[in-house]
Each structure stands twice: as C-alpha cells, then as structure tokens.
Short mmCIF file of C-alpha atoms and ligand atoms in Angstrom, two decimals:
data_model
loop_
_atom_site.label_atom_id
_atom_site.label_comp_id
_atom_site.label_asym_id
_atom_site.label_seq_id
_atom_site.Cartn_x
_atom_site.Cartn_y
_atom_site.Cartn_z
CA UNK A 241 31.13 -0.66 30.37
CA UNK A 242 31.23 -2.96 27.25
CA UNK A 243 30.06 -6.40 28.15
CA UNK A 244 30.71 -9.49 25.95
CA UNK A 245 29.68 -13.04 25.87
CA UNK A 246 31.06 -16.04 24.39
CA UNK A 247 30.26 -19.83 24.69
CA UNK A 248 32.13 -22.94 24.25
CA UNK A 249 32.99 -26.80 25.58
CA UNK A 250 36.82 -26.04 26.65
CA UNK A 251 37.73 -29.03 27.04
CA UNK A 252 41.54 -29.82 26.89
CA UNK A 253 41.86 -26.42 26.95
CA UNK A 254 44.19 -25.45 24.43
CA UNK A 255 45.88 -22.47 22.38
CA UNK A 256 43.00 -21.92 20.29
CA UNK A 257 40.93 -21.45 23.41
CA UNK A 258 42.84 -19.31 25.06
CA UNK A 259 44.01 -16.92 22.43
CA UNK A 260 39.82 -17.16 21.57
CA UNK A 261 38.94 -15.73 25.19
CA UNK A 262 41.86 -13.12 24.90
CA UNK A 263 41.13 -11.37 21.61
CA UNK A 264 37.08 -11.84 22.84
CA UNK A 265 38.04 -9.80 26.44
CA UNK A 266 39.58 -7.49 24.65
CA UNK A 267 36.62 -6.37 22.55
CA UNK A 268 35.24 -4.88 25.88
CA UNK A 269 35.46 -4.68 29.79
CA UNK A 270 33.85 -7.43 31.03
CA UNK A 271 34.15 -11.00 29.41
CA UNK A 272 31.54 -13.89 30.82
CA UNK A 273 31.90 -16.97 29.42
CA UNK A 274 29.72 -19.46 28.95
CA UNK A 275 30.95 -23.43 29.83
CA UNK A 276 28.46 -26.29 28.08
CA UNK A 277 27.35 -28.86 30.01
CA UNK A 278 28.13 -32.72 29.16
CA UNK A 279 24.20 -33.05 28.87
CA UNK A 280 23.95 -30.07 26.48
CA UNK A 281 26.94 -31.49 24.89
CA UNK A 282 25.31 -34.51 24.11
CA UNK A 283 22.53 -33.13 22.78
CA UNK A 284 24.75 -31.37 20.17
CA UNK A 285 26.06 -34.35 19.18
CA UNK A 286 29.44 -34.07 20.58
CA UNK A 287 30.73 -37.11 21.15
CA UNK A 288 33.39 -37.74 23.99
CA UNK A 289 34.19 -34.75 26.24
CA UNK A 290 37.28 -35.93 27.86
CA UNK A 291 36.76 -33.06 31.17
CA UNK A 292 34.38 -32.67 33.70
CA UNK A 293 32.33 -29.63 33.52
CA UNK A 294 34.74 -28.26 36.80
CA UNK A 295 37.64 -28.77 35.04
CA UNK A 296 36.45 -26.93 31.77
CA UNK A 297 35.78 -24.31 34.20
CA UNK A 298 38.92 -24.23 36.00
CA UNK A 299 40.76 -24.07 33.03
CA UNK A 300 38.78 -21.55 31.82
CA UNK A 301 38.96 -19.53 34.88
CA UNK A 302 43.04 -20.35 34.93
CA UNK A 303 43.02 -18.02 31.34
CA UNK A 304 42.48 -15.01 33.85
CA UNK A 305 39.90 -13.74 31.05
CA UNK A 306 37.05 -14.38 32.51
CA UNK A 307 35.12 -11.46 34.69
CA UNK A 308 31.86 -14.26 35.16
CA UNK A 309 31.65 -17.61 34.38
CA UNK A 310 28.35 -19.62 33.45
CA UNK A 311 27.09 -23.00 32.93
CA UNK A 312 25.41 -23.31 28.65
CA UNK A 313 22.21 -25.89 29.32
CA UNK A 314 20.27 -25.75 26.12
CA UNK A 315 19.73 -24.71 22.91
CA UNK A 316 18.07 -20.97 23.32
CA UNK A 317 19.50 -19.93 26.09
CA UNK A 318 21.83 -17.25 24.41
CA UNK A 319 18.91 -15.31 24.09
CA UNK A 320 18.04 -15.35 27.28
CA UNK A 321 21.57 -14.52 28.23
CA UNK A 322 21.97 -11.61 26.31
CA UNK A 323 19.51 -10.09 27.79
CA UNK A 324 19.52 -11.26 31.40
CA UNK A 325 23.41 -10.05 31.74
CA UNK A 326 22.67 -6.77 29.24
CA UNK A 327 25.52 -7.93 26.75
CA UNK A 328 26.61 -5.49 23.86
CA UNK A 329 28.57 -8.49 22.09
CA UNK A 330 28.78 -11.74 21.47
CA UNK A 331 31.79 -13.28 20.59
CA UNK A 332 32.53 -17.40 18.90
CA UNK A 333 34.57 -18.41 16.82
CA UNK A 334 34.95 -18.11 12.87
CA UNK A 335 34.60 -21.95 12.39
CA UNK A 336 30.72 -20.72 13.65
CA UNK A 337 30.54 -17.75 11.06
CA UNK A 338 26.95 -17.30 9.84
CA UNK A 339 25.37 -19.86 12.63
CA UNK A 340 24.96 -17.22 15.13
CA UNK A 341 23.34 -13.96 12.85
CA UNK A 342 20.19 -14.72 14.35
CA UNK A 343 21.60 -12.94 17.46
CA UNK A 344 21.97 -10.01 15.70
CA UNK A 345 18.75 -8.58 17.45
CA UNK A 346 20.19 -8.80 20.60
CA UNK A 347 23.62 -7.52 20.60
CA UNK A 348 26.96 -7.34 17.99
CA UNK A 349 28.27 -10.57 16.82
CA UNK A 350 31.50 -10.89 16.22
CA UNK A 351 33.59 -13.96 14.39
CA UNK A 352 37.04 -14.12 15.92
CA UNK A 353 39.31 -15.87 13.52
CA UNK A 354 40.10 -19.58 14.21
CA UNK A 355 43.64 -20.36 15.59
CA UNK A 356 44.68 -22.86 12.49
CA UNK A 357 48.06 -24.36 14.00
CA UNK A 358 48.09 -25.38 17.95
CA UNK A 359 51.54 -25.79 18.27
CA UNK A 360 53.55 -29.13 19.11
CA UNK A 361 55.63 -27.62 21.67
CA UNK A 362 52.79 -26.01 23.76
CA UNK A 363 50.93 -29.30 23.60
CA UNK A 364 54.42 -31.60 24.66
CA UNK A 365 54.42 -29.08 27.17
CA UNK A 366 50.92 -29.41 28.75
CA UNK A 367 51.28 -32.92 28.67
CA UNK A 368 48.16 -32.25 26.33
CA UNK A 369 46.52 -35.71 24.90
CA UNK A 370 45.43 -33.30 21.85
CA UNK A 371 46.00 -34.96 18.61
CA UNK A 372 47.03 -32.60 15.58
CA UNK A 373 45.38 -34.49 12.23
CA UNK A 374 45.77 -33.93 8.55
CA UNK A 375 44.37 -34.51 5.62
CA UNK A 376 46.14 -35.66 2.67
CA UNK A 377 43.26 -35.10 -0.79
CA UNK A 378 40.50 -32.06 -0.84
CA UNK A 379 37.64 -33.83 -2.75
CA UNK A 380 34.09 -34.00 -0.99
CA UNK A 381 34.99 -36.96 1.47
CA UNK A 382 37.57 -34.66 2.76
CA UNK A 383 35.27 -31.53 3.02
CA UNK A 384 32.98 -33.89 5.18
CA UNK A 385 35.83 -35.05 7.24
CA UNK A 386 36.36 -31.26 9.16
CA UNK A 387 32.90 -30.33 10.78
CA UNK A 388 32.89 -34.30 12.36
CA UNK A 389 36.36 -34.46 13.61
CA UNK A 390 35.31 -31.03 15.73
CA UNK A 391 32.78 -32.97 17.44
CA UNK A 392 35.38 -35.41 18.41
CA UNK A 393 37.36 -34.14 21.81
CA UNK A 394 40.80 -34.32 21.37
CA UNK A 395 41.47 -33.84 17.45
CA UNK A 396 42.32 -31.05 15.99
CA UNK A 397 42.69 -30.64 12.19
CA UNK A 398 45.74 -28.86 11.57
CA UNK A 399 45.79 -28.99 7.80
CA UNK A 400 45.58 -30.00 4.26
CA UNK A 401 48.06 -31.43 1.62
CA UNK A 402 47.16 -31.81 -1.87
CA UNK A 403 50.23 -31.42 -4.69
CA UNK A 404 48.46 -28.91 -6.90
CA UNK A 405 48.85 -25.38 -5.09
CA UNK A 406 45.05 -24.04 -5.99
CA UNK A 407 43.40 -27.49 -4.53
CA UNK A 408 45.46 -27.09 -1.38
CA UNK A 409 45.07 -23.51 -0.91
CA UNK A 410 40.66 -23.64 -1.86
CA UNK A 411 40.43 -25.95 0.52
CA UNK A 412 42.24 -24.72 3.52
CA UNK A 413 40.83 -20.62 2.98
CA UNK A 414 37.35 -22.54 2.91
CA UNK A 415 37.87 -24.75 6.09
CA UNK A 416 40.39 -22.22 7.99
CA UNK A 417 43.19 -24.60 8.30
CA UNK A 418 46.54 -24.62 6.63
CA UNK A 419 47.45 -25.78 3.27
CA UNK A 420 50.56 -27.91 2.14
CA UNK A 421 52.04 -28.75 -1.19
CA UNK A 422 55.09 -30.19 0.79
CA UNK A 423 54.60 -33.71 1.91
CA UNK A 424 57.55 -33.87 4.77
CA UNK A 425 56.13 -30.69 5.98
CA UNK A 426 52.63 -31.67 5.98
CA UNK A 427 54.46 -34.86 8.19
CA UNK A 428 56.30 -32.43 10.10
CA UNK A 429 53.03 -30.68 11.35
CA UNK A 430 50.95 -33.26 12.30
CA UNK A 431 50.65 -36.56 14.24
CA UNK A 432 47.84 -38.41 12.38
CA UNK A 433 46.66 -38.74 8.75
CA UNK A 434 43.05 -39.08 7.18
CA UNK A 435 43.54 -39.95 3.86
CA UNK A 436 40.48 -39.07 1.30
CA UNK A 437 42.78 -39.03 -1.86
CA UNK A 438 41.98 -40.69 -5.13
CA UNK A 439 41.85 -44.88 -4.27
CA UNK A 440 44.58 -45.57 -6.39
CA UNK A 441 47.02 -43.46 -3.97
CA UNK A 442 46.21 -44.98 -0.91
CA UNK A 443 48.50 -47.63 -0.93
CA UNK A 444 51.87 -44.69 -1.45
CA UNK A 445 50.64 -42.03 0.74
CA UNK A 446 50.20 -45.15 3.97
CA UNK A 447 53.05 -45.81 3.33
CA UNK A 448 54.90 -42.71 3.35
CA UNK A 449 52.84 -41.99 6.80
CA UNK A 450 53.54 -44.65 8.40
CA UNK A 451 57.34 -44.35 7.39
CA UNK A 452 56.95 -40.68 9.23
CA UNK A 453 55.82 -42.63 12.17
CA UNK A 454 51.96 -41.31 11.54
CA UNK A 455 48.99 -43.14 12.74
CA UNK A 456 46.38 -43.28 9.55
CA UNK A 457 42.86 -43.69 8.82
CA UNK A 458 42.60 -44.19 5.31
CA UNK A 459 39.09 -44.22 3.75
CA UNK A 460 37.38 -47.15 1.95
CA UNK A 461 38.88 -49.62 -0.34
CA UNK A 462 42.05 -48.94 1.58
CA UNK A 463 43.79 -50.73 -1.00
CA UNK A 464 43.05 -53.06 -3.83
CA UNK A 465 45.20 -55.97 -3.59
CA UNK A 466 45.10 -58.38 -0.79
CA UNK A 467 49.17 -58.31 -0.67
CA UNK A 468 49.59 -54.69 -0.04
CA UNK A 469 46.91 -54.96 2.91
CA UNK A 470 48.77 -57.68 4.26
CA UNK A 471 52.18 -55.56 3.71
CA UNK A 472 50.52 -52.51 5.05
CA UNK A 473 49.58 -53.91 8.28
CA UNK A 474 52.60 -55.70 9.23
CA UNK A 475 54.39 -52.30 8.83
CA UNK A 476 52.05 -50.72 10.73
CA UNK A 477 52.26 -53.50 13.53
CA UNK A 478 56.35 -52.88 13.47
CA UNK A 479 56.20 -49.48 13.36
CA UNK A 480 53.39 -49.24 16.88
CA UNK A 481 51.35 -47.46 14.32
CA UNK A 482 47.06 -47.50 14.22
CA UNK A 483 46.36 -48.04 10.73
CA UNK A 484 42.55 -48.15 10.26
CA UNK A 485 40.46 -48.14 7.15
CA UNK A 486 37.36 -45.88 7.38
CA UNK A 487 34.38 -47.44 6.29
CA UNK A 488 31.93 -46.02 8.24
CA UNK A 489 28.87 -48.49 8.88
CA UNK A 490 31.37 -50.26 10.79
CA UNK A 491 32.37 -48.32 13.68
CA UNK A 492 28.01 -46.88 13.39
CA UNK A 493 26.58 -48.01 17.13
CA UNK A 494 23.21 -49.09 15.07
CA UNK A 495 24.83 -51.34 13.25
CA UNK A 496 26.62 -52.88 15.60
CA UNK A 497 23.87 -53.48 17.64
CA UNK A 498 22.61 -55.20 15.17
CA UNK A 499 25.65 -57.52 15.01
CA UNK A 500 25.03 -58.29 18.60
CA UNK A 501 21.35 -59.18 18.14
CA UNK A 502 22.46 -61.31 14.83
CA UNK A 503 25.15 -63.12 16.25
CA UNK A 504 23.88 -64.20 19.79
CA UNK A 505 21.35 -66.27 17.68
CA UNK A 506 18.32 -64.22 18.05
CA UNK A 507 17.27 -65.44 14.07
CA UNK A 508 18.77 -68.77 14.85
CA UNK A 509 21.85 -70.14 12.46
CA UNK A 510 22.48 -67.28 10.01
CA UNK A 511 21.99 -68.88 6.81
CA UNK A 512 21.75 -65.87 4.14
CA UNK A 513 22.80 -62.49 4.31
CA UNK A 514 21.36 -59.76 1.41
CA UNK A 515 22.83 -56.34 1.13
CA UNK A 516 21.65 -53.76 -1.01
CA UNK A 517 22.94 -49.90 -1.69
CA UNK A 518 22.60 -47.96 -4.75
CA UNK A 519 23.14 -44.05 -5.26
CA UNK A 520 22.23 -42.43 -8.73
CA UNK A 521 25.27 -40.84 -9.47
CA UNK A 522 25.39 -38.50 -12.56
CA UNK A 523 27.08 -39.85 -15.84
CA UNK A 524 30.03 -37.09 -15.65
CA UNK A 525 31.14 -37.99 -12.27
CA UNK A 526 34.87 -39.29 -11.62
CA UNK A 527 32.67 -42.17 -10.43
CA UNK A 528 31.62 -43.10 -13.35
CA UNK A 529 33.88 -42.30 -15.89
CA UNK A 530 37.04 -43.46 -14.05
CA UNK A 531 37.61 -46.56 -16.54
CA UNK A 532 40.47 -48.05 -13.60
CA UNK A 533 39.35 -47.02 -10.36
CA UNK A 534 35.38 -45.92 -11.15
CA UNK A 535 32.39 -47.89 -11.28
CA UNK A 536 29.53 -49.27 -8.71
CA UNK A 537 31.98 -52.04 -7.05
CA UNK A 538 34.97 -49.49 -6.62
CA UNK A 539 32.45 -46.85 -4.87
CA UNK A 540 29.96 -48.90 -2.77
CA UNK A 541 31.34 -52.40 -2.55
CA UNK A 542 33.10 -52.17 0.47
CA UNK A 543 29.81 -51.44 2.18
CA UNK A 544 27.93 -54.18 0.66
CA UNK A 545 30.74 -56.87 1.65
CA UNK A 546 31.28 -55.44 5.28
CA UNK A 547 27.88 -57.09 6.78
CA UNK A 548 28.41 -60.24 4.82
CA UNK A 549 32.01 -60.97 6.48
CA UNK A 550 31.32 -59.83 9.68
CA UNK A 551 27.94 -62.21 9.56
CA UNK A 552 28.74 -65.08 7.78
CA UNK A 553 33.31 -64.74 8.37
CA UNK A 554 35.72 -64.74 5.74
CA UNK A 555 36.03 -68.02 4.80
CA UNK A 556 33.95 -68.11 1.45
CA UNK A 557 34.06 -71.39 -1.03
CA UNK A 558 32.65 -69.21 -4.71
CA UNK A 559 32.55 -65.76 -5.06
CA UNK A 560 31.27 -64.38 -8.55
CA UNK A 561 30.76 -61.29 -9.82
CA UNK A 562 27.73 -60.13 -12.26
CA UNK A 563 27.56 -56.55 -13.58
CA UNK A 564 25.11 -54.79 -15.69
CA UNK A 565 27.81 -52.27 -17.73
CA UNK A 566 27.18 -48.43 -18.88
CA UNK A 567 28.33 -47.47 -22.58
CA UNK A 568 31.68 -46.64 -21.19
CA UNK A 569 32.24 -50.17 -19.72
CA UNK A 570 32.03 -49.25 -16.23
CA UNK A 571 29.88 -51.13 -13.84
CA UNK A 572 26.76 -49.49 -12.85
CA UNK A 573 25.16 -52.26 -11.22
CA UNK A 574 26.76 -54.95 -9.64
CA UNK A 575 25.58 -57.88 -8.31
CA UNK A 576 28.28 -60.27 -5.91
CA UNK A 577 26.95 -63.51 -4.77
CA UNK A 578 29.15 -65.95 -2.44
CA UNK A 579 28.66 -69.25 -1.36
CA UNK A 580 29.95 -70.35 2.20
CA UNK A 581 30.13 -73.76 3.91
CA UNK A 582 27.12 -73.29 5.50
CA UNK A 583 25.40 -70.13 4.12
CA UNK A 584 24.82 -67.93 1.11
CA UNK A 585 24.98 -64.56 0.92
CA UNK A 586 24.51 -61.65 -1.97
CA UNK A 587 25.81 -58.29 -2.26
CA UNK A 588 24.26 -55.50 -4.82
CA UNK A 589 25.34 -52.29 -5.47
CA UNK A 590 24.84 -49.47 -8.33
CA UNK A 591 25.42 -46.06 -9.56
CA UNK A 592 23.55 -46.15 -12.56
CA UNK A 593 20.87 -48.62 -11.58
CA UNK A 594 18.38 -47.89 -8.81
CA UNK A 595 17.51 -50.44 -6.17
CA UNK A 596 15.58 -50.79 -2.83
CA UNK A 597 18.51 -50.30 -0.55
CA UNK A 598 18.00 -53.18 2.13
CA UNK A 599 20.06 -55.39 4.08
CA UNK A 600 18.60 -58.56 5.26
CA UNK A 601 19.46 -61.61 7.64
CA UNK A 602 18.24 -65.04 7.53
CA UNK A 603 18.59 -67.50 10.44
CA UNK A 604 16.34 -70.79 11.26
CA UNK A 605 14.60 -68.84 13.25
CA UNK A 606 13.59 -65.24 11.68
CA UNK A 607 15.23 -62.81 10.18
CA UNK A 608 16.73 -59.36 10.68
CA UNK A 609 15.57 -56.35 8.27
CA UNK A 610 16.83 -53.10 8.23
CA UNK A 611 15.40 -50.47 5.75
CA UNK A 612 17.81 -47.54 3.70
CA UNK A 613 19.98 -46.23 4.85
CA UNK A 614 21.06 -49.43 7.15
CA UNK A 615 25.20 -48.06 6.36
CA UNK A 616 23.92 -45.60 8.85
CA UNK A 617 21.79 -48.15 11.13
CA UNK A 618 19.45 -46.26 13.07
CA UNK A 619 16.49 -48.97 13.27
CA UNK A 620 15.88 -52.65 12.52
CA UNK A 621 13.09 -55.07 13.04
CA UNK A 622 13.48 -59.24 14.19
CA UNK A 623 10.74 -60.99 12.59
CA UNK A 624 9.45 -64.53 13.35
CA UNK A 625 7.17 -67.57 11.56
CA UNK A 626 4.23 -65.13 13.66
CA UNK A 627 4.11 -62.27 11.52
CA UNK A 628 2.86 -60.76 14.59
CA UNK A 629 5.60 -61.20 16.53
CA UNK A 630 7.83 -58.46 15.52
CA UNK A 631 10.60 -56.53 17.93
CA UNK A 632 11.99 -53.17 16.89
CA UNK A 633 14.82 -51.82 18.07
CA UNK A 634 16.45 -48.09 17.58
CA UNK A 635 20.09 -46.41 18.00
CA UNK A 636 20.79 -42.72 17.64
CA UNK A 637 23.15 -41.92 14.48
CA UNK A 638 24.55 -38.27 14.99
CA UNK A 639 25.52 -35.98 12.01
CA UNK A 640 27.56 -37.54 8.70
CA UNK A 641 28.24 -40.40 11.37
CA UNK A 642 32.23 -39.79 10.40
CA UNK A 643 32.65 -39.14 13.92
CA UNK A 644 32.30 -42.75 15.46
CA UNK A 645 34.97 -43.61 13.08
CA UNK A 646 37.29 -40.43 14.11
CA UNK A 647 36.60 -41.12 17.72
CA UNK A 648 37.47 -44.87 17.82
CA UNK A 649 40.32 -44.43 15.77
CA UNK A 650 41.13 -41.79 18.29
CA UNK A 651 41.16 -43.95 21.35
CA UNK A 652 42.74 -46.59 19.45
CA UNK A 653 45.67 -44.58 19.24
CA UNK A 654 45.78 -43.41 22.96
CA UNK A 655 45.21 -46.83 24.56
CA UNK A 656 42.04 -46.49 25.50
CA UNK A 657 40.32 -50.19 24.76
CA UNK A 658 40.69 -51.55 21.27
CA UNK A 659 38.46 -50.80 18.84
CA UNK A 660 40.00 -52.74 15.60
CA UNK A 661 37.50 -55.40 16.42
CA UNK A 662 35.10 -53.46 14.34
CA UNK A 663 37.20 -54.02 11.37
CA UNK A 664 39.49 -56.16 11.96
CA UNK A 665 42.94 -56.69 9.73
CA UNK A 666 41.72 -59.72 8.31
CA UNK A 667 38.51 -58.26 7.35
CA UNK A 668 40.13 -55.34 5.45
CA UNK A 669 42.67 -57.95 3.97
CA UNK A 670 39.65 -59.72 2.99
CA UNK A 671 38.27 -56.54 1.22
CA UNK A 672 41.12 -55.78 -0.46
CA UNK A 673 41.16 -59.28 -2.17
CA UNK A 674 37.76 -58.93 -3.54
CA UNK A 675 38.11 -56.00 -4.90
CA UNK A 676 41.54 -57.51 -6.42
CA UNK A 677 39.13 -60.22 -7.91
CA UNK A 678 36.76 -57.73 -9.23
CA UNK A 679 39.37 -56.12 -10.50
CA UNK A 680 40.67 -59.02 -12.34
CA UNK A 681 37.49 -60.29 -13.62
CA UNK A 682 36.65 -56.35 -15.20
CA UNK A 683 40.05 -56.89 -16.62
CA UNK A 684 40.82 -53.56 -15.20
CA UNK A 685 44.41 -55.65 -13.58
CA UNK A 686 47.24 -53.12 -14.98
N1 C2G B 1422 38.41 -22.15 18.87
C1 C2G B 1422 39.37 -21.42 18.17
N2 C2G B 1422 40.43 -22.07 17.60
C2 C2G B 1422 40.54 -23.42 17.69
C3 C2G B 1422 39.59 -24.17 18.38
C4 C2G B 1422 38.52 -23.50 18.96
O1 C2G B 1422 39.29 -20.19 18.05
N3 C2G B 1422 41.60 -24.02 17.10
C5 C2G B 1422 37.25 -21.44 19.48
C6 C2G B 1422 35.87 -21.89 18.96
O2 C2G B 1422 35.60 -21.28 17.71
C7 C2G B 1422 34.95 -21.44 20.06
C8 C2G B 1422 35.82 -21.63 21.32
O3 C2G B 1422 37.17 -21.72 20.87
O4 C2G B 1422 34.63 -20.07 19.92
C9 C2G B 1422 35.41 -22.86 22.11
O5 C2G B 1422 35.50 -23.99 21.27
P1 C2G B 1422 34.88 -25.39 21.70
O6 C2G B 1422 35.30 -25.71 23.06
O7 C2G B 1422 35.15 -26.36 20.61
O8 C2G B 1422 33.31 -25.09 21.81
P2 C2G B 1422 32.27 -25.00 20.64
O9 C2G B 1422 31.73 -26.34 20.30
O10 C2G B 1422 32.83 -24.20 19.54
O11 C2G B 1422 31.08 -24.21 21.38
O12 C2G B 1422 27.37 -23.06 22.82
C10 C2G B 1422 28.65 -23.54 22.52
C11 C2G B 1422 29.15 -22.73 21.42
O13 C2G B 1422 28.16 -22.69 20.44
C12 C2G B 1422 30.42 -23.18 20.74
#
C-alpha cells in the first residue's frame, strides 16, 4: 500500500485545494492530510484564517480524498509524521518547490503543480468570499507582492499583465500564475488590481480599473498631482469601488501603535516631528537615472511625509524643498522642512546620500524615538526630562510586511470595518500635492 502525506491551511476551500488533494490521492492508496492549526498558523505568519480549524476539516473531509485526517501543530512535525504513519510520499504544492527537499530522507517528495486560475463561476457558485487579484507591472515591487498576498486568506493572485509579451510571460512561468498582454482580459479575469507599474502610469491604469468596476491598491506616490487624486477618488466613491494607495508603514501594527501612544499625549503637545530614510541605491538604477519620475523624493518621500501628516495633520503654512543633486540632476538627498501653526516638522530622504534612518517625536513632555527601520515599526522608546525614565514598547512585523496592507485592503472591500483611516483620502490627496510641488520646484512639471 502506497501511503502519502500532504499538509495545508484549507481554508475557503477552493479549486486549487481540491484538485491539490485529488492529483496527491492519486499518487498512492491512502491519502492523510494534514489540517494547520490557527496557532501554528500564526506562527507562520499567516495572517487572517477566515475558518475554524473544524471547518477546514470538514471541507477537507467533504473532498472524499482523504483516508486520515490530522491536526499540523508545529514546525518539525513532518518528520515525525513521516515516520510515525510509515509514509512513502509527501505531497505540497509547487508554489513550495525546493522548501520541502529536506524531507527527502524520509520519503519521496513530490511538487504538484499549482492550480493558476480558480474559476469565477465555481467561486459565484460556492458563494465563495475568495477574491481573484492581479497585477498590472512585473518589476521587483510586484515580485514581492505574490509570496505576501498567500499569507493573506481569501486572495488569490490570478495573474499578471504587462504590454511587452517576454515581461508578462518571465514573470508569470516564475510565479506560476497567468500572464496577459490584453488589458480587458486581464479585467475580465480578475476582481481586484495591485498596481506596481512605473509611477507615471498609475494615474491611466486606476482609471481604466476602476472603469472595469475593479477595486485597486495602487502602490506609492499613487499619483503626482493633487487634482487627479482628488478625481480618482470621487470616481472611485461613485463607482462603490476601494481605491487604496499602498504605502506600507501605514497599515504596519508597530507603527500605528505608535500613533496611538503619540497622539493620546503621552509626549505632551507634539511640537516637531523628524523623519529620516535613506537606501544606497546604485548609480544605474531606473531610480536614479529616471530624469522625470527618478530621484530620492519620487522613491522614498511618501514615507518620510506619511508620519508628519498623520502627527502634525495636513494643514501646513511653508513647505520647502532642499536637495543635494547627482551629476545627472536627480535628487539624491532631499531634505523637506514644513512649518505648521503650531509645530515644525522635517522630512529627509536619499539614494545617493547615506543617513541615520530615524524618526523622531517631540511633545512638551518627551519624545518618541524609533530606530531604522521605523517604515517597518517593530520597537520604539518614550523618553522623559529623567533620562532614566524610559518605556519601551514592541509589535511583531511579519515577512515584507505587504501583507497588512493586502489584508486591510481586503476587508475593506468585503465590509468588514473600515480601514481607510490609516490613509485616509485626504492624506493621499495631500501626498500627491507635494510631490506636485516637488515636482514643480525640480522643474521636472511637463
Ligand atoms: N494550492 C494549489 N493551488 C492553489 C492554491 C493552493 O495547488 N491555487 C495547494 C498548496 O500548494 C498546498 C495546498 O493547496 O499544497 C494547501 O494550501 P494552503 O491551504 O494555502 O496551505 P499552505 O500554506 O500551502 O500549507 O504545513 C502547511 C504546509 O506547509 C502548506
């Protein structure tokens, strides 16, 4: 009797799954499967399993392909497994290939190839709350995009559309997911969009998605003129759409923890905000040899300017812009510096200029410092006129920390509580303005 073993979540059960456990009972005689538990779940950094651990089972159990049915606790114990039941293989899926080798020892391993599409009709038919995503651009933001979004329950990413054929086609083979060259059928296939395409698209490819009646996530600047944010979201509003712009920091629990702390007057009145981020970025990059659309501002700006708003608001009296140019004329250090009615605040960022990456809040009463990387706020420290008197506080930050973003985007979309408060409308309108500024005072306005 050939026994084989495979593991997974299951949760919303869906094609994939279930053409997964076929093709793995069908290596053999005798198919267990092993169900995760939310606790083990957690631990791999998946973020919201919708089922309970019964009804993962009972769905599982529903497939008819299971002889045996366990419960996955912790990392290890598909060693233990192996052995314990006597299995001859072990099945996963190919989005795993490579991860699970080291089982080798034990037993055959065997990638079964991922389902790419999980059809419309099977989902309308389920009643299935599975959302089919796709990505419009195949450049690195978009390559980090695919192994977060599986850690968000409920997603699936369907596929990839990029106008030149080799792009599209690269990037699918790599990630298993299908490629398009045809923007209505891209549309056709999916329900949301994540769009990680060069900046100066954004503004045509929302557009076009939200004519198509797709929810979006577009990544940071979503645009670059205050008027076509403005536009963008009142279409969006019309339409019933979600239109969110991805800048991650702000949908990071650490950070907004540290929003709570900052603004329930733990430092006192906040007086001046400092943010800091640089990244050395090689001189042949598209970030710094884009003479439009490159440069330090372009890149990390949004970042540096997200703290200061959501600290201090949006109602600034100066803003001005200093930069420290390359040979080319791009920015590679940029230094923004407002003045509010009641504060001041500075925001620095570089590609070409290297800087202690810091954020730091001022109040009557203290201040708030968090070390680099505080765009992916894990810890930060209160300090008072006692330099002894210092409270630390720490949040967990999973993976690329994509995923927070994904996942309230996600539940944005199905209703469940509002997460736009973590960057609001008028905060990416805001954005979009300053980098309209900058624009205009690089002379880069075409
Ligand atoms: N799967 C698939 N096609 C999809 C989606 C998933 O073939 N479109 C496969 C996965 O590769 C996996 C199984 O279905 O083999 C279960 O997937 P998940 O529920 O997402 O579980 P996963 O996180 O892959 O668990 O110990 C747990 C295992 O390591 C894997």
């Amino acid at each position: 009797m050939v026994k084989i073993i495979t593991y997974g979540t299951f949760d919303l059960l869906h094609e994939g799954h279930y053409r997964l456990l076929q093709r793995a009972k069908s290596l053999g005689d005798y198919l267990i499967v092993g169900v995760t538990t939310e606790a083990y779940d957690k631990t791999r950094g998946k973020l919201n399993v919708v089922d309970s651990l019964v009804t993962r089972i009972e769905n599982v159990k529903k497939t008819g392909f299971a002889d045996e049915i366990i419960i996955e606790e912790t990392q290890g114990q598909k060693v233990n497994d192996i052995q314990k039941y006597k299995i001859d293989i072990f099945a996963i899926g190919s989005d795993w290939t490579g991860e699970f080798d080291y089982l080798k020892d034990y037993c055959r391993v065997v990638y079964l190839e991922r389902t790419k599409n999980i059809s419309s009709t099977m989902l309308r038919e389920k009643n299935s709350p599975i959302q089919r995503i796709g990505i419009i651009g195949t450049g690195r933001i978009a390559e980090r995009f695919i192994p977060e979004a599986k850690l968000v329950s409920g997603i699936n990413t369907q596929g990839v559309y990029n106008p030149h054929t080799e792009s599209a086609v690269r990037f699918a083979d790599k990630w298993e997911i299908s490629a398009y060259t045809d923007l209505e059928e891209f549309y056709e296939a999916v329900d949301l969009v994540y769009i990680a395409s060069p900046h100066e698209t954004h503004y045509g490819y929302i557009k076009s998605a939200l004519e198509h009646g797709k929810h979006v996530l577009c990544e940071k600047p979503m645009v670059l003129k205050r008027k076509e944010a403005e536009e963008l979201f009142a279409y969006a509003r019309e339409k019933g759409l979600v239109l969110f712009e991805g800048i991650k920091t702000a949908y990071c629990p650490g950070f907004h923890k540290l929003l709570g702390f900052a603004s329930s007057g733990t430092v006192g009145a906040i007086k001046n905000v400092e943010a800091c981020f640089t990244k050395l970025e090689g001189k042949e990059t598209r970030e710094l040899t884009d003479r439009v659309y490159g440069g330090s501002f372009m890149e990390l700006g949004s970042y540096v300017m997200l703290p200061i708003f959501k600290l201090l608001g949006r109602e600034f009296e100066e803003l001005r812009f200093d930069t420290i140019k390359g040979e080319n004329g791009l920015d590679i250090f940029t230094r923004v510096s407002l003045r509010y009615p009641a504060g001041i605040a500075t925001a620095t960022c570089g590609l070409g200029v290297k800087s202690e990456g810091r954020l730091l809040i001022s109040g009557t009463k203290g201040y708030i410092v968090v070390e680099a990387p505080w765009w992916k706020t894990t810890y930060f420290e209160v300090h008072y006129e006692n330099t002894r008197e210092v409270e630390k506080y720490s949040e967990r930050f999973l993976g690329d920390g994509l995923r927070y973003e994904i996942s309230d985007f996600l539940s944005t979309i199905n209703g469940i509580g509002s997460s736009e408060f973590k960057l609001t409308r008028g905060e990416s309108v805001t954005l979009a303005g300053v980098m309209e500024a900058f624009m205009r005072a690089e002379e880069r306005d075409r």
